[in-house]
Short mmCIF file of C-alpha atoms in Angstrom, two decimals:
data_model
loop_
_atom_site.label_atom_id
_atom_site.label_comp_id
_atom_site.label_asym_id
_atom_site.label_seq_id
_atom_site.Cartn_x
_atom_site.Cartn_y
_atom_site.Cartn_z
CA GLN W 1 8.56 27.56 46.02
CA LYS W 2 5.10 27.39 47.56
CA GLU W 3 2.14 27.31 45.23
CA VAL W 4 0.63 30.47 46.71
CA GLU W 5 2.64 33.23 48.37
CA GLN W 6 1.09 35.89 50.55
CA ASP W 7 2.82 38.37 52.83
CA PRO W 8 1.51 37.68 56.35
CA GLY W 9 2.01 41.30 57.45
CA PRO W 10 0.84 42.58 59.86
CA LEU W 11 -0.43 45.58 57.95
CA SER W 12 -1.58 48.61 59.96
CA VAL W 13 -3.45 51.51 58.36
CA PRO W 14 -5.52 54.46 59.60
CA GLU W 15 -9.27 54.53 59.08
CA GLY W 16 -10.19 55.73 55.59
CA ALA W 17 -7.01 54.46 53.94
CA ILE W 18 -6.93 52.39 50.76
CA VAL W 19 -5.59 48.91 51.46
CA SER W 20 -3.88 46.71 48.90
CA LEU W 21 -3.50 42.99 49.57
CA ASN W 22 -1.69 40.71 47.17
CA CYS W 23 -0.87 37.10 46.36
CA THR W 24 1.37 35.49 43.79
CA TYR W 25 1.11 31.94 42.57
CA SER W 26 3.12 29.50 40.53
CA ASN W 27 0.52 27.17 38.98
CA SER W 28 -0.62 28.62 35.66
CA ALA W 29 -3.57 26.20 35.67
CA PHE W 30 -5.34 28.11 38.45
CA GLN W 31 -8.52 29.70 37.09
CA TYR W 32 -10.74 30.33 40.12
CA PHE W 33 -9.60 32.98 42.58
CA MET W 34 -11.18 33.91 45.88
CA TRP W 35 -10.61 36.23 48.78
CA TYR W 36 -11.81 35.29 52.23
CA ARG W 37 -11.93 37.36 55.40
CA GLN W 38 -11.37 35.58 58.69
CA TYR W 39 -11.97 37.10 62.09
CA SER W 40 -10.21 35.60 65.07
CA ARG W 41 -11.57 32.16 66.02
CA LYS W 42 -14.13 32.21 63.20
CA GLY W 43 -14.48 30.45 59.88
CA PRO W 44 -13.44 32.22 56.66
CA GLU W 45 -16.10 34.37 55.00
CA LEU W 46 -16.17 34.62 51.21
CA LEU W 47 -15.56 38.22 50.11
CA MET W 48 -14.82 38.10 46.42
CA TYR W 49 -14.72 35.51 43.68
CA THR W 50 -13.17 35.94 40.24
CA TYR W 51 -12.93 33.54 37.37
CA SER W 52 -9.86 33.89 35.13
CA SER W 53 -8.40 37.36 34.57
CA GLY W 54 -10.05 40.70 35.13
CA ASN W 55 -11.49 42.99 37.75
CA LYS W 56 -14.51 42.67 39.97
CA GLU W 57 -15.97 45.31 42.25
CA ASP W 58 -18.36 44.93 45.17
CA GLY W 59 -18.94 47.98 47.31
CA ARG W 60 -15.63 49.02 48.87
CA PHE W 61 -13.87 45.90 47.63
CA THR W 62 -12.17 45.37 44.26
CA ALA W 63 -10.51 42.13 43.23
CA GLN W 64 -8.03 41.98 40.36
CA VAL W 65 -6.52 38.96 38.65
CA ASP W 66 -3.55 39.16 36.30
CA LYS W 67 -2.95 35.65 35.04
CA SER W 68 -0.04 36.68 32.83
CA SER W 69 1.85 37.79 35.94
CA LYS W 70 0.29 35.15 38.22
CA TYR W 71 -0.71 37.93 40.58
CA ILE W 72 -3.98 38.72 42.32
CA SER W 73 -4.96 41.71 44.42
CA LEU W 74 -7.70 42.84 46.74
CA PHE W 75 -8.26 46.55 47.27
CA ILE W 76 -10.28 47.93 50.14
CA ARG W 77 -11.40 51.56 49.86
CA ASP W 78 -12.31 53.75 52.82
CA SER W 79 -11.11 51.12 55.25
CA GLN W 80 -12.98 50.79 58.54
CA PRO W 81 -11.94 49.38 61.94
CA SER W 82 -14.41 46.55 61.28
CA ASP W 83 -12.20 45.51 58.34
CA SER W 84 -9.52 44.46 60.84
CA ALA W 85 -9.13 40.74 60.19
CA THR W 86 -6.97 38.21 58.37
CA TYR W 87 -7.44 38.14 54.61
CA LEU W 88 -6.79 34.87 52.83
CA CYS W 89 -6.39 34.43 49.11
CA ALA W 90 -7.40 31.05 47.71
CA MET W 91 -7.41 29.49 44.29
CA THR W 92 -7.97 26.30 42.37
CA ASN W 93 -7.78 25.03 38.81
CA GLN W 94 -11.11 23.24 38.71
CA ALA W 95 -14.50 24.19 40.08
CA GLY W 96 -15.57 22.13 43.06
CA THR W 97 -12.08 21.04 44.05
CA ALA W 98 -10.06 21.87 47.14
CA LEU W 99 -8.69 25.37 47.44
CA ILE W 100 -5.03 26.25 47.85
CA PHE W 101 -4.68 29.02 50.39
CA GLY W 102 -2.13 31.72 50.98
CA LYS W 103 -0.86 32.22 54.52
CA GLY W 104 -3.18 35.16 55.09
CA THR W 105 -2.43 38.84 55.71
CA THR W 106 -3.38 40.31 59.07
CA LEU W 107 -4.86 43.80 58.67
CA SER W 108 -5.42 46.29 61.45
CA VAL W 109 -7.38 49.50 60.79
CA SER W 110 -7.13 52.08 63.54
CA SER W 111 -9.76 54.74 64.20
CA GLY U 1 -24.48 33.55 50.42
CA ALA U 2 -24.84 29.88 51.25
CA VAL U 3 -24.76 28.87 54.91
CA VAL U 4 -22.66 26.11 56.42
CA SER U 5 -22.95 25.19 60.08
CA GLN U 6 -20.67 23.21 62.36
CA HIS U 7 -21.37 21.54 65.66
CA PRO U 8 -20.04 21.76 68.27
CA SER U 9 -18.28 25.12 68.10
CA ARG U 10 -15.98 24.15 70.93
CA VAL U 11 -15.14 20.85 72.59
CA ILE U 12 -12.78 19.85 75.36
CA CYS U 13 -12.05 16.18 75.83
CA LYS U 14 -9.69 13.86 77.64
CA SER U 15 -6.82 12.18 75.89
CA GLY U 16 -7.86 8.82 74.41
CA THR U 17 -11.49 9.70 73.78
CA SER U 18 -13.18 10.20 70.42
CA VAL U 19 -14.84 13.40 69.25
CA LYS U 20 -17.35 13.83 66.43
CA ILE U 21 -17.73 17.12 64.55
CA GLU U 22 -20.71 17.72 62.26
CA CYS U 23 -20.75 19.92 59.18
CA ARG U 24 -24.07 20.80 57.57
CA SER U 25 -25.01 22.78 54.48
CA LEU U 26 -28.23 24.50 55.56
CA ASP U 27 -29.73 25.89 52.38
CA PHE U 28 -28.13 23.87 49.60
CA GLN U 29 -27.00 20.37 48.78
CA ALA U 30 -23.30 19.67 48.65
CA THR U 31 -21.94 16.61 46.92
CA THR U 32 -18.46 17.62 48.04
CA MET U 33 -17.33 18.90 51.39
CA PHE U 34 -13.82 19.59 52.61
CA TRP U 35 -12.21 19.37 56.02
CA TYR U 36 -9.40 21.73 56.97
CA ARG U 37 -7.25 22.17 60.03
CA GLN U 38 -5.82 25.47 61.17
CA PHE U 39 -3.14 26.07 63.79
CA PRO U 40 -2.77 29.49 65.48
CA LYS U 41 -1.56 32.19 63.08
CA GLN U 42 -1.33 29.67 60.25
CA SER U 43 -3.32 29.16 57.10
CA LEU U 44 -5.84 26.42 56.43
CA MET U 45 -4.42 23.00 55.64
CA LEU U 46 -6.62 20.60 53.72
CA MET U 47 -7.10 17.29 55.52
CA ALA U 48 -9.55 15.47 53.29
CA THR U 49 -12.19 15.74 50.60
CA SER U 50 -15.53 14.21 51.47
CA ASN U 51 -17.83 13.00 48.70
CA GLU U 52 -21.42 11.99 49.37
CA GLY U 53 -21.86 8.25 49.20
CA SER U 54 -18.21 7.37 48.75
CA LYS U 55 -14.99 7.15 50.72
CA ALA U 56 -13.17 10.33 51.60
CA THR U 57 -9.90 11.24 49.93
CA TYR U 58 -7.20 12.09 52.46
CA GLU U 59 -4.21 14.35 51.94
CA GLN U 60 -0.74 12.98 52.35
CA GLY U 61 0.24 12.69 55.99
CA VAL U 62 -3.33 12.61 57.33
CA GLU U 63 -4.14 9.33 59.09
CA LYS U 64 -7.46 8.08 57.76
CA ASP U 65 -7.89 5.67 60.67
CA LYS U 66 -7.54 8.53 63.10
CA PHE U 67 -9.67 11.09 61.29
CA LEU U 68 -12.79 9.25 60.17
CA ILE U 69 -14.95 11.08 57.67
CA ASN U 70 -18.50 10.14 56.75
CA HIS U 71 -20.61 11.96 54.16
CA ALA U 72 -23.91 10.17 54.58
CA SER U 73 -26.17 12.73 52.92
CA LEU U 74 -26.01 15.74 50.62
CA THR U 75 -26.20 18.09 53.60
CA LEU U 76 -24.11 16.38 56.27
CA SER U 77 -20.49 15.35 56.65
CA THR U 78 -18.93 14.26 59.93
CA LEU U 79 -15.33 14.17 61.12
CA THR U 80 -14.51 11.87 64.02
CA VAL U 81 -11.19 12.28 65.74
CA THR U 82 -10.49 8.89 67.27
CA SER U 83 -8.30 8.34 70.32
CA ALA U 84 -7.56 12.04 70.50
CA HIS U 85 -4.24 13.26 71.84
CA PRO U 86 -3.10 16.75 72.87
CA GLU U 87 -1.34 17.23 69.52
CA ASP U 88 -4.77 16.91 67.83
CA SER U 89 -5.83 20.14 69.53
CA SER U 90 -6.59 22.56 66.73
CA PHE U 91 -9.28 24.53 64.90
CA TYR U 92 -11.16 22.28 62.48
CA ILE U 93 -13.12 23.93 59.68
CA CYS U 94 -15.33 22.39 57.02
CA SER U 95 -16.41 23.86 53.72
CA ALA U 96 -19.02 22.93 51.17
CA SER U 97 -18.71 23.37 47.46
CA ILE U 98 -21.53 24.94 45.46
CA THR U 99 -20.96 25.46 41.73
CA ASP U 100 -17.50 27.06 41.61
CA THR U 101 -17.21 28.61 45.07
CA GLN U 102 -16.79 27.29 48.59
CA TYR U 103 -18.48 28.37 51.77
CA PHE U 104 -16.99 27.68 55.16
CA GLY U 105 -18.45 26.72 58.47
CA PRO U 106 -17.67 28.69 61.64
CA GLY U 107 -15.13 26.12 62.81
CA THR U 108 -14.77 23.82 65.81
CA ARG U 109 -12.09 24.39 68.39
CA LEU U 110 -10.89 21.08 69.80
CA THR U 111 -8.84 20.98 72.98
CA VAL U 112 -7.51 17.61 74.14
CA LEU U 113 -6.32 17.51 77.72
#
């Protein structure tokens, strides 16, 4: 079993839809959870960061962490064509250490 | 957010030559930087952890004599691919750690002919 599992998709939605992206993990020691957005041939861009369990909201994006289920989610409201990208979940057990990444989910939002 | 730059963004070289990639944190100091490699449609794979003023820590399976890492200052880490071969062609991305998050550079696409 891989440490972090993420469905690679692709996921196709119409503009304005609510998108749900998810990752599961096996290491209960993970405490720092991040979501990155990566456009083709570019470096990952930090979208959301959450420490331990709970929800965090930033504009159209909401990140949720459920440590009891070892499950994290990213919700995108009112999705836009510019949201079309690969979304990577990442996590680690200690601040400042290397991140463990999921495979990434490719999202396509059509206008 | 914090800004990390990489140079060059793209490089094409002949087999057997060496290539140096620079990673800079522009508006913060980073005691730790990371080097990742990404193949098409794959996730990021950690190659090594670079600590300022000390030797890099390499992941299992990464040849440290082939991928030389130097972290000479708190804002600069370099990755040198020595005696490059076509199988080294890939997208190389660095990241810098600040408090409990990481910021990534834009990546360097290496093509070895």
